């Protein structure tokens, strides 16, 4: 192989990666965008990130998470696929707090309360300053009829300064739980 042939091959490879990288960066941007992007465009972009296998682990994990989020808004979305995507996001990025919180909602909907509590506990471990995580976990505890744990989490939520309207709702829930007879 001549020097010229080697040089041409190197240039071709660089151009290939430059152009595929630019398109891939656009997919990452569309997948992560905070702007209003149509759901089909966002799912397509997130799927391209996942299938492209060139993104960082963090971007790929976020793409799985975001695809699950968007798919959950579709009434025809497959709950098993949604849970598989969010679980894959957690597998790839165990620090993706949002994925734990989202998966906990799925477990809660499926009445798998212990799994929901475990995921919310992990989310709280990652982001202990997020008052809403405590409030969500309190609601799951209340569904399990563990009023003591629910009250403790609602009080923890209040300790993290939720907005006034949320704080009032939390106080009302605490009062209701504390007024119930001990079970």
Short mmCIF file of C-alpha atoms in Angstrom, two decimals:
data_model
loop_
_atom_site.label_atom_id
_atom_site.label_comp_id
_atom_site.label_asym_id
_atom_site.label_seq_id
_atom_site.Cartn_x
_atom_site.Cartn_y
_atom_site.Cartn_z
CA UNK A 1 0.00 0.00 0.00
CA UNK A 2 1.44 3.35 -1.00
CA UNK A 3 1.60 6.42 1.16
CA UNK A 4 -0.87 8.10 -1.17
CA UNK A 5 -3.37 5.21 -0.85
CA UNK A 6 -2.99 5.20 2.93
CA UNK A 7 -3.56 8.97 3.00
CA UNK A 8 -6.70 8.67 0.83
CA UNK A 9 -8.07 5.93 3.09
CA UNK A 10 -7.40 8.05 6.18
CA UNK A 11 -9.12 11.09 4.64
CA UNK A 12 -12.11 8.95 3.60
CA UNK A 13 -12.39 7.56 7.13
CA UNK A 14 -12.18 11.04 8.66
CA UNK A 15 -14.85 12.37 6.30
CA UNK A 16 -17.08 9.39 7.04
CA UNK A 17 -16.83 9.90 10.79
CA UNK A 18 -17.16 13.68 10.47
CA UNK A 19 -20.42 13.41 8.53
CA UNK A 20 -21.90 10.55 10.54
CA UNK A 21 -20.87 12.31 13.75
CA UNK A 22 -22.60 15.53 12.69
CA UNK A 23 -25.82 13.72 11.87
CA UNK A 24 -25.53 11.81 15.11
CA UNK A 25 -25.03 15.04 17.05
CA UNK A 26 -28.28 16.30 15.52
CA UNK A 27 -30.07 13.17 16.73
CA UNK A 28 -28.68 13.69 20.22
CA UNK A 29 -29.84 17.32 20.12
CA UNK A 30 -33.33 16.33 18.94
CA UNK A 31 -33.54 13.57 21.52
CA UNK A 32 -32.41 15.83 24.39
CA UNK A 33 -34.17 19.00 23.22
CA UNK A 34 -36.21 20.93 25.77
CA UNK A 35 -38.11 22.55 22.89
CA UNK A 36 -41.41 21.21 21.64
CA UNK A 37 -40.41 18.45 19.26
CA UNK A 38 -43.14 16.21 17.82
CA UNK A 39 -43.18 12.84 19.58
CA UNK A 40 -42.49 10.87 16.40
CA UNK A 41 -39.44 13.04 15.64
CA UNK A 42 -38.14 12.67 19.20
CA UNK A 43 -38.62 8.88 19.21
CA UNK A 44 -36.92 8.63 15.82
CA UNK A 45 -33.98 10.74 17.04
CA UNK A 46 -33.62 8.77 20.29
CA UNK A 47 -33.80 5.48 18.39
CA UNK A 48 -31.10 6.74 16.01
CA UNK A 49 -28.87 7.54 19.00
CA UNK A 50 -29.47 4.06 20.44
CA UNK A 51 -29.04 2.22 17.13
CA UNK A 52 -26.05 4.31 16.04
CA UNK A 53 -23.90 2.90 18.85
CA UNK A 54 -21.61 5.93 18.56
CA UNK A 55 -22.98 8.10 21.33
CA UNK A 56 -21.50 8.32 24.79
CA UNK A 57 -22.92 5.98 27.39
CA UNK A 58 -24.65 8.93 29.07
CA UNK A 59 -26.27 10.04 25.80
CA UNK A 60 -27.38 6.49 25.01
CA UNK A 61 -28.84 6.05 28.49
CA UNK A 62 -30.69 9.34 28.16
CA UNK A 63 -31.99 8.27 24.73
CA UNK A 64 -33.48 5.10 26.25
CA UNK A 65 -35.01 7.15 29.07
CA UNK A 66 -36.43 9.80 26.75
CA UNK A 67 -37.82 7.23 24.33
CA UNK A 68 -39.61 5.56 27.25
CA UNK A 69 -40.98 8.90 28.43
CA UNK A 70 -42.32 9.83 25.01
CA UNK A 71 -43.70 6.34 24.35
CA UNK A 72 -45.56 6.45 27.67
CA UNK A 73 -47.59 9.40 26.38
CA UNK A 74 -48.96 7.22 23.57
CA UNK A 75 -52.09 5.37 24.69
CA UNK A 76 -50.99 2.50 22.42
CA UNK A 77 -47.50 2.40 23.90
CA UNK A 78 -46.35 -1.02 25.04
CA UNK A 79 -45.75 -0.91 28.82
CA UNK A 80 -43.24 -3.78 28.60
CA UNK A 81 -41.16 -1.94 25.98
CA UNK A 82 -41.38 1.27 27.99
CA UNK A 83 -40.17 -0.47 31.16
CA UNK A 84 -37.45 -2.27 29.17
CA UNK A 85 -36.19 1.06 27.79
CA UNK A 86 -36.13 2.80 31.17
CA UNK A 87 -34.46 -0.22 32.76
CA UNK A 88 -31.79 -0.16 30.03
CA UNK A 89 -31.25 3.55 30.75
CA UNK A 90 -30.63 2.70 34.41
CA UNK A 91 -28.33 -0.17 33.48
CA UNK A 92 -26.24 2.18 31.31
CA UNK A 93 -26.28 5.12 33.72
CA UNK A 94 -27.01 4.14 37.34
CA UNK A 95 -26.89 7.85 38.29
CA UNK A 96 -29.79 8.87 36.00
CA UNK A 97 -32.17 9.89 38.77
CA UNK A 98 -35.01 10.71 36.40
CA UNK A 99 -35.03 7.15 35.07
CA UNK A 100 -35.44 5.69 38.57
CA UNK A 101 -38.31 8.09 39.30
CA UNK A 102 -39.99 7.30 36.00
CA UNK A 103 -39.62 3.54 36.42
CA UNK A 104 -41.05 3.88 39.95
CA UNK A 105 -44.18 5.40 38.43
CA UNK A 106 -44.50 2.35 36.17
CA UNK A 107 -44.08 0.00 39.11
CA UNK A 108 -46.61 2.00 41.09
CA UNK A 109 -49.11 1.78 38.23
CA UNK A 110 -48.54 -2.00 38.15
CA UNK A 111 -49.08 -2.09 41.95
CA UNK A 112 -45.52 -3.32 42.49
CA UNK A 113 -45.10 -0.99 45.45
CA UNK A 114 -41.90 -2.47 46.87
CA UNK A 115 -40.14 -2.01 43.53
CA UNK A 116 -41.49 1.54 43.27
CA UNK A 117 -40.21 2.34 46.75
CA UNK A 118 -36.80 0.84 45.94
CA UNK A 119 -36.48 2.96 42.79
CA UNK A 120 -37.62 6.11 44.57
CA UNK A 121 -35.15 5.39 47.38
CA UNK A 122 -32.37 5.15 44.79
CA UNK A 123 -33.53 8.39 43.16
CA UNK A 124 -33.47 10.09 46.58
CA UNK A 125 -29.98 8.73 47.20
CA UNK A 126 -28.86 10.37 43.94
CA UNK A 127 -30.74 13.65 44.41
CA UNK A 128 -31.63 14.08 48.11
CA UNK A 129 -32.58 17.73 47.62
CA UNK A 130 -35.57 16.89 45.36
CA UNK A 131 -38.65 17.31 47.53
CA UNK A 132 -40.98 15.71 44.95
CA UNK A 133 -39.19 12.36 45.25
CA UNK A 134 -40.02 12.18 48.95
CA UNK A 135 -43.61 13.13 48.20
CA UNK A 136 -43.91 10.43 45.53
CA UNK A 137 -42.44 7.80 47.82
CA UNK A 138 -44.83 8.92 50.57
CA UNK A 139 -47.77 8.36 48.23
CA UNK A 140 -46.56 4.83 47.48
CA UNK A 141 -46.11 4.13 51.19
CA UNK A 142 -49.67 5.37 51.74
CA UNK A 143 -50.93 2.93 49.10
CA UNK A 144 -49.13 0.16 50.99
CA UNK A 145 -50.91 1.35 54.15
CA UNK A 146 -47.56 2.21 55.77
CA UNK A 147 -48.82 5.48 57.20
CA UNK A 148 -45.81 6.02 59.47
CA UNK A 149 -43.36 5.88 56.53
CA UNK A 150 -45.70 8.02 54.42
CA UNK A 151 -45.86 10.74 57.07
CA UNK A 152 -42.06 10.64 57.50
CA UNK A 153 -41.55 11.12 53.75
CA UNK A 154 -44.17 13.87 53.51
CA UNK A 155 -42.37 15.66 56.35
CA UNK A 156 -39.05 15.17 54.57
CA UNK A 157 -40.62 16.69 51.45
CA UNK A 158 -41.63 19.74 53.48
CA UNK A 159 -38.09 20.03 54.83
CA UNK A 160 -36.89 20.53 51.24
CA UNK A 161 -39.02 23.66 50.63
CA UNK A 162 -41.62 22.74 48.04
CA UNK A 163 -43.65 25.56 46.45
CA UNK A 164 -46.40 26.95 48.67
CA UNK A 165 -49.28 25.19 46.91
CA UNK A 166 -47.50 21.83 47.08
CA UNK A 167 -46.54 22.42 50.71
CA UNK A 168 -50.18 23.03 51.61
CA UNK A 169 -51.25 19.82 49.83
CA UNK A 170 -48.53 17.88 51.69
CA UNK A 171 -49.65 19.32 55.04
CA UNK A 172 -53.22 18.22 54.27
CA UNK A 173 -52.03 14.69 53.45
CA UNK A 174 -50.04 14.53 56.67
CA UNK A 175 -53.07 15.66 58.68
CA UNK A 176 -55.27 13.08 56.96
CA UNK A 177 -52.79 10.25 57.60
CA UNK A 178 -52.22 11.25 61.21
CA UNK A 179 -55.98 11.43 61.82
CA UNK A 180 -56.48 7.83 60.67
CA UNK A 181 -56.70 5.15 63.33
CA UNK A 182 -53.52 3.12 63.76
CA UNK A 183 -53.66 -0.08 61.72
#
